[in-house]
PDB file of C-alpha atoms in Angstrom:
ATOM      1  CA  PHE Z 151      -0.053   0.209   0.019  1.00 71.00           C
ATOM      2  CA  ARG Z 152       1.036   3.685  -0.657  1.00 81.00           C
ATOM      3  CA  PHE Z 153      -0.596   6.782   0.853  1.00 85.00           C
ATOM      4  CA  VAL Z 154      -0.074  10.431   0.807  1.00 87.00           C
ATOM      5  CA  ALA Z 155      -0.979  12.675   3.653  1.00 88.00           C
ATOM      6  CA  GLY Z 156      -2.271  16.466   4.097  1.00 88.00           C
ATOM      7  CA  VAL Z 157      -4.520  19.036   4.995  1.00 89.00           C
ATOM      8  CA  ILE Z 158      -7.811  20.641   3.352  1.00 88.00           C
ATOM      9  CA  ARG Z 159     -10.192  22.790   4.365  1.00 87.00           C
ATOM     10  CA  ARG Z 160     -13.309  21.678   6.345  1.00 88.00           C
ATOM     11  CA  GLU Z 161     -16.076  22.580   4.168  1.00 89.00           C
ATOM     12  CA  ARG Z 162     -14.437  20.948   1.148  1.00 88.00           C
ATOM     13  CA  LEU Z 163     -13.986  17.524   3.010  1.00 89.00           C
ATOM     14  CA  PRO Z 164     -17.657  15.991   1.720  1.00 90.00           C
ATOM     15  CA  ALA Z 165     -16.853  17.014  -1.979  1.00 91.00           C
ATOM     16  CA  PHE Z 166     -13.657  15.716  -1.645  1.00 89.00           C
ATOM     17  CA  GLU Z 167     -14.674  12.499  -0.332  1.00 89.00           C
ATOM     18  CA  ARG Z 168     -16.904  11.681  -2.994  1.00 90.00           C
ATOM     19  CA  LEU Z 169     -14.948  12.543  -5.887  1.00 89.00           C
ATOM     20  CA  LEU Z 170     -12.003  10.222  -4.444  1.00 88.00           C
ATOM     21  CA  TRP Z 171     -14.775   7.334  -4.071  1.00 88.00           C
ATOM     22  CA  ARG Z 172     -16.159   7.850  -7.866  1.00 87.00           C
ATOM     23  CA  ALA Z 173     -12.659   8.810  -9.561  1.00 87.00           C
ATOM     24  CA  CYS Z 174     -10.973   5.993  -7.909  1.00 85.00           C
ATOM     25  CA  ARG Z 175     -13.870   3.434  -8.025  1.00 84.00           C
ATOM     26  CA  GLY Z 176     -13.703   2.957  -4.279  1.00 83.00           C
ATOM     27  CA  ASN Z 177     -10.329   1.645  -4.487  1.00 85.00           C
ATOM     28  CA  VAL Z 178      -9.189   3.996  -1.733  1.00 87.00           C
ATOM     29  CA  PHE Z 179      -9.024   4.134   2.040  1.00 88.00           C
ATOM     30  CA  LEU Z 180      -9.370   7.785   3.413  1.00 88.00           C
ATOM     31  CA  ARG Z 181      -9.176   8.610   7.227  1.00 89.00           C
ATOM     32  CA  THR Z 182      -9.422  11.929   8.359  1.00 89.00           C
ATOM     33  CA  SER Z 183      -9.264  14.183  11.701  1.00 89.00           C
ATOM     34  CA  GLU Z 184     -10.556  17.593  12.449  1.00 88.00           C
ATOM     35  CA  ILE Z 185      -7.531  19.866  13.590  1.00 85.00           C
ATOM     36  CA  ASP Z 186      -9.107  21.986  16.700  1.00 85.00           C
ATOM     37  CA  ASP Z 187      -7.003  24.835  16.410  1.00 84.00           C
ATOM     38  CA  ILE Z 188      -7.960  27.537  13.801  1.00 83.00           C
ATOM     39  CA  LEU Z 189      -5.277  28.201  11.027  1.00 80.00           C
ATOM     40  CA  ASN Z 190      -4.564  30.879   8.797  1.00 78.00           C
ATOM     41  CA  ASP Z 191      -4.681  30.532   5.251  1.00 75.00           C
ATOM     42  CA  THR Z 192      -1.206  31.017   3.335  1.00 72.00           C
ATOM     43  CA  ILE Z 193      -2.346  32.902   0.568  1.00 74.00           C
ATOM     44  CA  THR Z 194      -5.174  35.290   2.131  1.00 77.00           C
ATOM     45  CA  GLY Z 195      -4.319  35.072   6.017  1.00 76.00           C
ATOM     46  CA  GLU Z 196      -8.001  34.680   6.703  1.00 83.00           C
ATOM     47  CA  PRO Z 197      -8.656  31.918   9.663  1.00 86.00           C
ATOM     48  CA  VAL Z 198     -10.042  28.719   8.433  1.00 87.00           C
ATOM     49  CA  ASN Z 199     -10.888  25.461   9.769  1.00 88.00           C
ATOM     50  CA  LYS Z 200      -8.984  22.520   8.276  1.00 88.00           C
ATOM     51  CA  THR Z 201      -8.908  18.417   8.351  1.00 89.00           C
ATOM     52  CA  VAL Z 202      -5.910  16.355   8.422  1.00 91.00           C
ATOM     53  CA  PHE Z 203      -6.098  13.328   5.892  1.00 90.00           C
ATOM     54  CA  ILE Z 204      -4.379  10.344   4.790  1.00 89.00           C
ATOM     55  CA  ILE Z 205      -5.390   8.307   1.601  1.00 87.00           C
ATOM     56  CA  PHE Z 206      -4.073   4.781   1.283  1.00 89.00           C
ATOM     57  CA  PHE Z 207      -4.021   3.193  -2.223  1.00 87.00           C
ATOM     58  CA  GLN Z 208      -2.284   0.874  -4.620  1.00 86.00           C
ATOM     59  CA  GLY Z 209      -0.679   1.551  -7.777  1.00 83.00           C
ATOM     60  CA  ASP Z 210       0.975   4.412  -9.744  1.00 83.00           C
ATOM     61  CA  GLN Z 211      -2.158   5.321 -11.480  1.00 86.00           C
ATOM     62  CA  LEU Z 212      -4.124   5.732  -8.372  1.00 86.00           C
ATOM     63  CA  LYS Z 213      -1.328   7.906  -6.910  1.00 86.00           C
ATOM     64  CA  THR Z 214      -1.592   9.918 -10.158  1.00 88.00           C
ATOM     65  CA  LYS Z 215      -5.320  10.373  -9.849  1.00 88.00           C
ATOM     66  CA  VAL Z 216      -5.155  11.130  -6.036  1.00 89.00           C
ATOM     67  CA  LYS Z 217      -2.440  13.755  -6.343  1.00 89.00           C
ATOM     68  CA  LYS Z 218      -4.670  15.540  -9.223  1.00 90.00           C
ATOM     69  CA  ILE Z 219      -7.836  15.479  -7.045  1.00 90.00           C
ATOM     70  CA  CYS Z 220      -5.890  16.943  -3.977  1.00 89.00           C
ATOM     71  CA  GLU Z 221      -4.347  19.816  -6.063  1.00 89.00           C
ATOM     72  CA  GLY Z 222      -7.788  20.368  -7.588  1.00 89.00           C
ATOM     73  CA  PHE Z 223      -9.258  21.039  -3.856  1.00 88.00           C
ATOM     74  CA  ARG Z 224      -6.161  22.913  -2.951  1.00 85.00           C
ATOM     75  CA  ALA Z 225      -5.178  20.390  -0.561  1.00 87.00           C
ATOM     76  CA  THR Z 226      -1.573  20.998   1.244  1.00 85.00           C
ATOM     77  CA  LEU Z 227       0.247  17.652   0.705  1.00 88.00           C
ATOM     78  CA  TYR Z 228       3.053  17.085   3.261  1.00 86.00           C
ATOM     79  CA  PRO Z 229       5.992  14.317   2.638  1.00 84.00           C
ATOM     80  CA  CYS Z 230       5.680  11.247   5.075  1.00 82.00           C
ATOM     81  CA  PRO Z 231       8.402   8.630   5.355  1.00 81.00           C
ATOM     82  CA  ASP Z 232       7.248   4.832   4.779  1.00 77.00           C
ATOM     83  CA  THR Z 233       9.037   3.372   7.842  1.00 80.00           C
ATOM     84  CA  PRO Z 234       8.329   3.914  11.307  1.00 83.00           C
ATOM     85  CA  GLN Z 235      11.533   4.858  12.121  1.00 86.00           C
ATOM     86  CA  GLU Z 236      12.169   7.603   9.524  1.00 84.00           C
ATOM     87  CA  ARG Z 237       8.507   8.814  10.646  1.00 82.00           C
ATOM     88  CA  ARG Z 238       9.870   9.244  14.336  1.00 88.00           C
ATOM     89  CA  GLU Z 239      13.016  10.928  13.354  1.00 88.00           C
ATOM     90  CA  MET Z 240      11.016  13.388  10.794  1.00 86.00           C
ATOM     91  CA  SER Z 241       8.521  14.075  14.001  1.00 88.00           C
ATOM     92  CA  ILE Z 242      11.356  14.884  15.996  1.00 91.00           C
ATOM     93  CA  GLY Z 243      12.904  17.027  13.557  1.00 90.00           C
ATOM     94  CA  VAL Z 244       9.846  19.098  13.044  1.00 88.00           C
ATOM     95  CA  MET Z 245       9.173  19.427  16.917  1.00 92.00           C
ATOM     96  CA  THR Z 246      12.593  20.653  16.982  1.00 93.00           C
ATOM     97  CA  ARG Z 247      12.172  23.299  14.667  1.00 92.00           C
ATOM     98  CA  ILE Z 248       8.857  24.489  16.239  1.00 92.00           C
ATOM     99  CA  GLU Z 249      10.457  24.706  19.419  1.00 93.00           C
ATOM    100  CA  ASP Z 250      13.377  26.929  17.610  1.00 94.00           C
ATOM    101  CA  LEU Z 251      10.724  28.789  15.562  1.00 93.00           C
ATOM    102  CA  LYS Z 252       9.078  29.711  19.265  1.00 94.00           C
ATOM    103  CA  THR Z 253      12.223  30.619  20.678  1.00 94.00           C
ATOM    104  CA  VAL Z 254      12.956  33.174  17.620  1.00 95.00           C
ATOM    105  CA  LEU Z 255       9.356  34.340  18.023  1.00 94.00           C
ATOM    106  CA  GLY Z 256       9.584  35.208  21.642  1.00 94.00           C
ATOM    107  CA  GLN Z 257      13.118  36.907  21.136  1.00 95.00           C
ATOM    108  CA  THR Z 258      11.455  38.905  18.180  1.00 95.00           C
ATOM    109  CA  GLN Z 259       8.440  39.566  20.479  1.00 94.00           C
ATOM    110  CA  ASP Z 260      10.835  41.146  23.173  1.00 95.00           C
ATOM    111  CA  HIS Z 261      12.963  43.045  20.875  1.00 95.00           C
ATOM    112  CA  ARG Z 262       9.686  44.683  19.303  1.00 95.00           C
ATOM    113  CA  HIS Z 263       8.429  45.293  22.963  1.00 94.00           C
ATOM    114  CA  ARG Z 264      11.818  46.989  23.611  1.00 94.00           C
ATOM    115  CA  VAL Z 265      12.088  49.236  20.578  1.00 94.00           C
ATOM    116  CA  LEU Z 266       8.702  50.209  20.849  1.00 93.00           C
ATOM    117  CA  VAL Z 267       9.227  51.342  24.815  1.00 93.00           C
ATOM    118  CA  ALA Z 268      12.175  53.051  23.664  1.00 91.00           C
ATOM    119  CA  ALA Z 269      10.276  54.859  20.851  1.00 91.00           C
ATOM    120  CA  ALA Z 270       7.348  55.700  23.141  1.00 91.00           C
ATOM    121  CA  LYS Z 271       9.485  57.828  25.152  1.00 90.00           C
ATOM    122  CA  ASN Z 272      10.452  60.435  22.155  1.00 91.00           C
ATOM    123  CA  VAL Z 273       7.138  60.486  20.623  1.00 91.00           C
ATOM    124  CA  ARG Z 274       6.109  63.415  22.139  1.00 88.00           C
ATOM    125  CA  MET Z 275       9.384  64.980  21.402  1.00 90.00           C
ATOM    126  CA  TRP Z 276       9.199  63.486  17.406  1.00 92.00           C
ATOM    127  CA  LEU Z 277       5.949  65.217  17.116  1.00 91.00           C
ATOM    128  CA  THR Z 278       6.761  68.632  18.243  1.00 89.00           C
ATOM    129  CA  LYS Z 279       9.687  68.404  15.759  1.00 92.00           C
ATOM    130  CA  VAL Z 280       7.338  67.687  12.944  1.00 94.00           C
ATOM    131  CA  ARG Z 281       4.911  70.218  14.012  1.00 92.00           C
ATOM    132  CA  LYS Z 282       7.795  72.913  13.941  1.00 91.00           C
ATOM    133  CA  ILE Z 283       8.707  71.353  10.632  1.00 93.00           C
ATOM    134  CA  LYS Z 284       5.386  71.729   9.338  1.00 94.00           C
ATOM    135  CA  SER Z 285       4.693  75.081  10.345  1.00 92.00           C
ATOM    136  CA  ILE Z 286       8.232  76.278   8.964  1.00 89.00           C
ATOM    137  CA  TYR Z 287       7.587  74.742   5.589  1.00 91.00           C
ATOM    138  CA  HIS Z 288       3.952  76.308   5.496  1.00 92.00           C
ATOM    139  CA  THR Z 289       5.509  79.519   6.251  1.00 90.00           C
ATOM    140  CA  LEU Z 290       8.109  78.969   3.433  1.00 88.00           C
ATOM    141  CA  ASN Z 291       5.288  78.438   1.140  1.00 91.00           C
ATOM    142  CA  LEU Z 292       3.914  81.786   1.477  1.00 90.00           C
ATOM    143  CA  PHE Z 293       7.086  83.184   0.080  1.00 90.00           C
ATOM    144  CA  ASN Z 294       7.868  84.420  -3.219  1.00 89.00           C
ATOM    145  CA  ILE Z 295      10.930  82.963  -5.342  1.00 86.00           C
ATOM    146  CA  ASP Z 296      13.382  85.499  -6.662  1.00 82.00           C
ATOM    147  CA  VAL Z 297      13.488  85.848 -10.634  1.00 79.00           C
ATOM    148  CA  THR Z 298      16.930  84.219 -10.082  1.00 80.00           C
ATOM    149  CA  HIS Z 299      15.649  81.054  -8.390  1.00 77.00           C
ATOM    150  CA  LYS Z 300      18.409  81.465  -5.501  1.00 80.00           C
ATOM    151  CA  CYS Z 301      16.528  83.011  -2.810  1.00 84.00           C
ATOM    152  CA  LEU Z 302      12.990  83.771  -1.238  1.00 86.00           C
ATOM    153  CA  ILE Z 303      11.416  86.747  -0.709  1.00 89.00           C
ATOM    154  CA  ALA Z 304       8.548  87.616   1.733  1.00 89.00           C
ATOM    155  CA  GLU Z 305       6.538  90.607   2.714  1.00 88.00           C
ATOM    156  CA  CYS Z 306       5.030  90.669   6.376  1.00 89.00           C
ATOM    157  CA  TRP Z 307       4.069  93.145   9.093  1.00 89.00           C
ATOM    158  CA  CYS Z 308       5.734  93.140  12.364  1.00 89.00           C
ATOM    159  CA  PRO Z 309       5.638  95.503  15.690  1.00 88.00           C
ATOM    160  CA  VAL Z 310       8.267  98.200  15.264  1.00 87.00           C
ATOM    161  CA  SER Z 311       9.320  97.278  19.059  1.00 87.00           C
ATOM    162  CA  GLU Z 312      10.332  93.825  17.842  1.00 88.00           C
ATOM    163  CA  LEU Z 313      12.661  94.890  14.830  1.00 89.00           C
ATOM    164  CA  ASP Z 314      15.565  94.458  16.823  1.00 90.00           C
ATOM    165  CA  ARG Z 315      14.658  90.890  18.253  1.00 91.00           C
ATOM    166  CA  ILE Z 316      13.866  89.755  14.686  1.00 90.00           C
ATOM    167  CA  LYS Z 317      17.064  90.969  13.454  1.00 90.00           C
ATOM    168  CA  MET Z 318      19.062  88.998  16.293  1.00 92.00           C
ATOM    169  CA  ALA Z 319      16.727  85.819  15.537  1.00 91.00           C
ATOM    170  CA  LEU Z 320      17.667  86.191  11.897  1.00 89.00           C
ATOM    171  CA  LYS Z 321      21.337  86.429  12.813  1.00 89.00           C
ATOM    172  CA  ARG Z 322      21.196  83.708  15.093  1.00 90.00           C
ATOM    173  CA  GLY Z 323      19.569  81.289  12.809  1.00 87.00           C
ATOM    174  CA  THR Z 324      22.328  82.127   9.991  1.00 86.00           C
ATOM    175  CA  GLU Z 325      24.992  81.312  12.698  1.00 88.00           C
ATOM    176  CA  GLU Z 326      23.373  77.814  13.979  1.00 88.00           C
ATOM    177  CA  SER Z 327      22.544  76.756  10.171  1.00 83.00           C
ATOM    178  CA  GLY Z 328      25.974  77.465   9.072  1.00 83.00           C
ATOM    179  CA  SER Z 329      25.016  79.427   6.103  1.00 81.00           C
ATOM    180  CA  GLN Z 330      27.337  82.036   4.082  1.00 81.00           C
ATOM    181  CA  VAL Z 331      24.479  84.185   3.043  1.00 82.00           C
ATOM    182  CA  PRO Z 332      22.941  86.084   5.864  1.00 85.00           C
ATOM    183  CA  SER Z 333      18.887  87.110   5.962  1.00 85.00           C
ATOM    184  CA  ILE Z 334      18.421  90.231   4.957  1.00 86.00           C
ATOM    185  CA  LEU Z 335      15.717  92.301   6.583  1.00 87.00           C
ATOM    186  CA  ASN Z 336      14.346  95.679   5.019  1.00 87.00           C
ATOM    187  CA  ARG Z 337      11.878  98.268   6.428  1.00 86.00           C
ATOM    188  CA  MET Z 338       9.520  99.199   3.629  1.00 86.00           C
ATOM    189  CA  GLU Z 339       7.324 102.205   3.326  1.00 85.00           C
ATOM    190  CA  THR Z 340       3.690 101.591   2.042  1.00 85.00           C
ATOM    191  CA  THR Z 341       0.224 103.374   2.230  1.00 85.00           C
ATOM    192  CA  GLU Z 342      -1.540 100.141   3.066  1.00 87.00           C
ATOM    193  CA  ALA Z 343      -3.248 100.361   6.645  1.00 86.00           C
ATOM    194  CA  PRO Z 344      -1.465  98.210   9.246  1.00 88.00           C
ATOM    195  CA  PRO Z 345      -2.995  95.266  10.723  1.00 89.00           C
ATOM    196  CA  THR Z 346      -4.418  95.540  14.304  1.00 88.00           C
ATOM    197  CA  TYR Z 347      -1.744  94.081  16.961  1.00 88.00           C
ATOM    198  CA  HIS Z 348      -2.373  94.057  20.771  1.00 87.00           C
ATOM    199  CA  LYS Z 349       0.234  93.023  22.851  1.00 87.00           C
ATOM    200  CA  THR Z 350      -0.943  90.444  25.414  1.00 88.00           C
ATOM    201  CA  ASN Z 351       0.258  88.185  28.195  1.00 87.00           C
ATOM    202  CA  LYS Z 352      -1.194  85.154  29.695  1.00 83.00           C
ATOM    203  CA  PHE Z 353      -3.524  87.259  32.167  1.00 84.00           C
ATOM    204  CA  THR Z 354      -4.857  89.623  29.187  1.00 89.00           C
ATOM    205  CA  LYS Z 355      -4.918  87.119  26.512  1.00 88.00           C
ATOM    206  CA  GLY Z 356      -8.090  85.612  27.813  1.00 85.00           C
ATOM    207  CA  PHE Z 357     -10.034  88.897  27.967  1.00 88.00           C
ATOM    208  CA  GLN Z 358      -8.594  90.158  24.598  1.00 90.00           C
ATOM    209  CA  ASN Z 359      -9.978  87.085  22.922  1.00 90.00           C
ATOM    210  CA  ILE Z 360     -13.441  88.010  24.535  1.00 88.00           C
ATOM    211  CA  VAL Z 361     -13.313  91.255  22.977  1.00 90.00           C
ATOM    212  CA  ASP Z 362     -11.952  90.192  19.608  1.00 89.00           C
ATOM    213  CA  ALA Z 363     -14.993  87.479  19.544  1.00 90.00           C
ATOM    214  CA  TYR Z 364     -17.258  90.651  19.003  1.00 89.00           C
ATOM    215  CA  GLY Z 365     -15.051  92.733  16.997  1.00 88.00           C
ATOM    216  CA  ILE Z 366     -11.560  93.504  16.286  1.00 87.00           C
ATOM    217  CA  ALA Z 367     -10.676  97.109  16.477  1.00 85.00           C
ATOM    218  CA  THR Z 368      -8.833  98.902  13.400  1.00 86.00           C
ATOM    219  CA  TYR Z 369      -5.109 100.161  13.661  1.00 86.00           C
ATOM    220  CA  ARG Z 370      -4.833 102.480  16.227  1.00 84.00           C
ATOM    221  CA  GLU Z 371      -8.150 102.392  17.432  1.00 87.00           C
ATOM    222  CA  ILE Z 372      -9.037 102.331  21.236  1.00 87.00           C
ATOM    223  CA  ASN Z 373      -9.046  98.715  22.578  1.00 89.00           C
ATOM    224  CA  PRO Z 374     -11.642  98.221  25.040  1.00 89.00           C
ATOM    225  CA  ALA Z 375      -9.794  94.991  26.486  1.00 88.00           C
ATOM    226  CA  PRO Z 376      -8.541  97.087  29.552  1.00 88.00           C
ATOM    227  CA  TYR Z 377     -11.867  98.406  30.336  1.00 88.00           C
ATOM    228  CA  THR Z 378     -13.245  94.400  30.244  1.00 87.00           C
ATOM    229  CA  MET Z 379     -10.911  93.329  32.580  1.00 86.00           C
ATOM    230  CA  ILE Z 380     -11.953  96.063  35.112  1.00 87.00           C
ATOM    231  CA  SER Z 381     -15.630  95.419  34.862  1.00 86.00           C
ATOM    232  CA  PHE Z 382     -15.687  91.883  34.129  1.00 81.00           C
ATOM    233  CA  PRO Z 383     -15.602  90.574  37.363  1.00 78.00           C
ATOM    234  CA  PHE Z 384     -18.626  93.048  38.553  1.00 79.00           C
ATOM    235  CA  LEU Z 385     -20.614  91.845  35.750  1.00 78.00           C
ATOM    236  CA  PHE Z 386     -19.588  88.195  36.383  1.00 74.00           C
ATOM    237  CA  ALA Z 387     -20.990  88.601  40.179  1.00 73.00           C
ATOM    238  CA  VAL Z 388     -24.007  90.151  39.100  1.00 75.00           C
ATOM    239  CA  MET Z 389     -24.697  87.071  36.460  1.00 71.00           C
ATOM    240  CA  PHE Z 390     -23.512  84.276  39.129  1.00 67.00           C
ATOM    241  CA  GLY Z 391     -24.215  85.387  42.672  1.00 67.00           C
ATOM    242  CA  ASP Z 392     -24.597  82.391  44.672  1.00 73.00           C
ATOM    243  CA  LEU Z 393     -21.801  80.888  46.712  1.00 74.00           C
ATOM    244  CA  GLY Z 394     -21.911  77.491  45.724  1.00 79.00           C
ATOM    245  CA  HIS Z 395     -21.430  78.494  42.128  1.00 78.00           C
ATOM    246  CA  GLY Z 396     -18.492  80.716  42.963  1.00 77.00           C
ATOM    247  CA  LEU Z 397     -16.512  78.352  45.257  1.00 83.00           C
ATOM    248  CA  ILE Z 398     -16.655  75.930  41.834  1.00 85.00           C
ATOM    249  CA  MET Z 399     -15.550  78.633  39.780  1.00 81.00           C
ATOM    250  CA  LEU Z 400     -12.831  79.509  42.236  1.00 83.00           C
ATOM    251  CA  PHE Z 401     -11.601  75.673  42.445  1.00 90.00           C
ATOM    252  CA  ALA Z 402     -11.312  75.138  38.716  1.00 90.00           C
ATOM    253  CA  ALA Z 403      -9.281  78.579  38.471  1.00 86.00           C
ATOM    254  CA  ILE Z 404      -7.126  77.192  41.254  1.00 91.00           C
ATOM    255  CA  PHE Z 405      -6.688  73.637  39.380  1.00 92.00           C
ATOM    256  CA  PHE Z 406      -5.948  75.413  36.007  1.00 87.00           C
ATOM    257  CA  ILE Z 407      -3.350  77.615  37.869  1.00 86.00           C
ATOM    258  CA  LEU Z 408      -1.534  74.513  39.573  1.00 89.00           C
ATOM    259  CA  LYS Z 409      -1.466  72.545  36.233  1.00 85.00           C
ATOM    260  CA  GLU Z 410      -0.574  75.480  34.099  1.00 82.00           C
ATOM    261  CA  LYS Z 411       2.589  74.039  32.792  1.00 81.00           C
ATOM    262  CA  GLN Z 412       1.220  70.624  32.355  1.00 81.00           C
ATOM    263  CA  LEU Z 413      -1.527  71.637  29.870  1.00 79.00           C
ATOM    264  CA  GLU Z 414       0.478  73.894  28.272  1.00 76.00           C
ATOM    265  CA  ALA Z 415       3.162  70.945  27.470  1.00 71.00           C
ATOM    266  CA  ALA Z 416       0.077  68.711  26.528  1.00 69.00           C
ATOM    267  CA  ARG Z 417      -1.339  71.145  23.919  1.00 62.00           C
ATOM    268  CA  ILE Z 418      -2.004  69.514  20.619  1.00 51.00           C
ATOM    269  CA  LYS Z 419      -2.162  71.026  17.224  1.00 52.00           C
ATOM    270  CA  ASP Z 420      -0.211  74.142  18.439  1.00 47.00           C
TER     271      ASP Z 420
END
């Protein structure tokens, strides 16, 4: 007797048995056993249920028919030695390779875990760098290219009081980048109306945003934000006069003051 062994999808087994019986005219002996574990298909990667089978037959003609039927049903055949001693040695070799693969997979998993842990410590820093680079290139996209295609030209508004700081920043950037050509800043005369600029700090910024929500003052127009800062506490006290609500707002304000640095560091899409 000769035999072939392999695995096949469980849903194809009934049709596989019928075709073997009819094509070989009942001259084959088929034994099957379901595999409890769910395996992944080697082509699609989808989880499938499979069954292991072994087919006994006589003659080369039946062997050819059986192999063609197995190929037609996309069954996977595995080599199996004829003698018990060879099968035992092959089983030991397969188990040894499985243990080696488990060891390699375990080491790979540990290495991947260490790499991800090390990368997780730098993710926030990388995100900050990427956002800075993105903002720089976004600003560069607003520049105009010179006719010589060797430099970029940009026009912008800036406070007169900040001109010295801008020049120092450009000089420092030129030195740190190692550029041989310094950046040039020229003050231009124009008839256009400058945009509104209100110098604020972390305390006055909130009141300025409230005022700007209703309307932004034009250039050199009186800014109502300072008057809002004076009148706002009284108006707020009129709107929310109960003690309980005031305590809640007080505790919320204290919480934000204590967590100011952490909240600033955790800002997203800044």
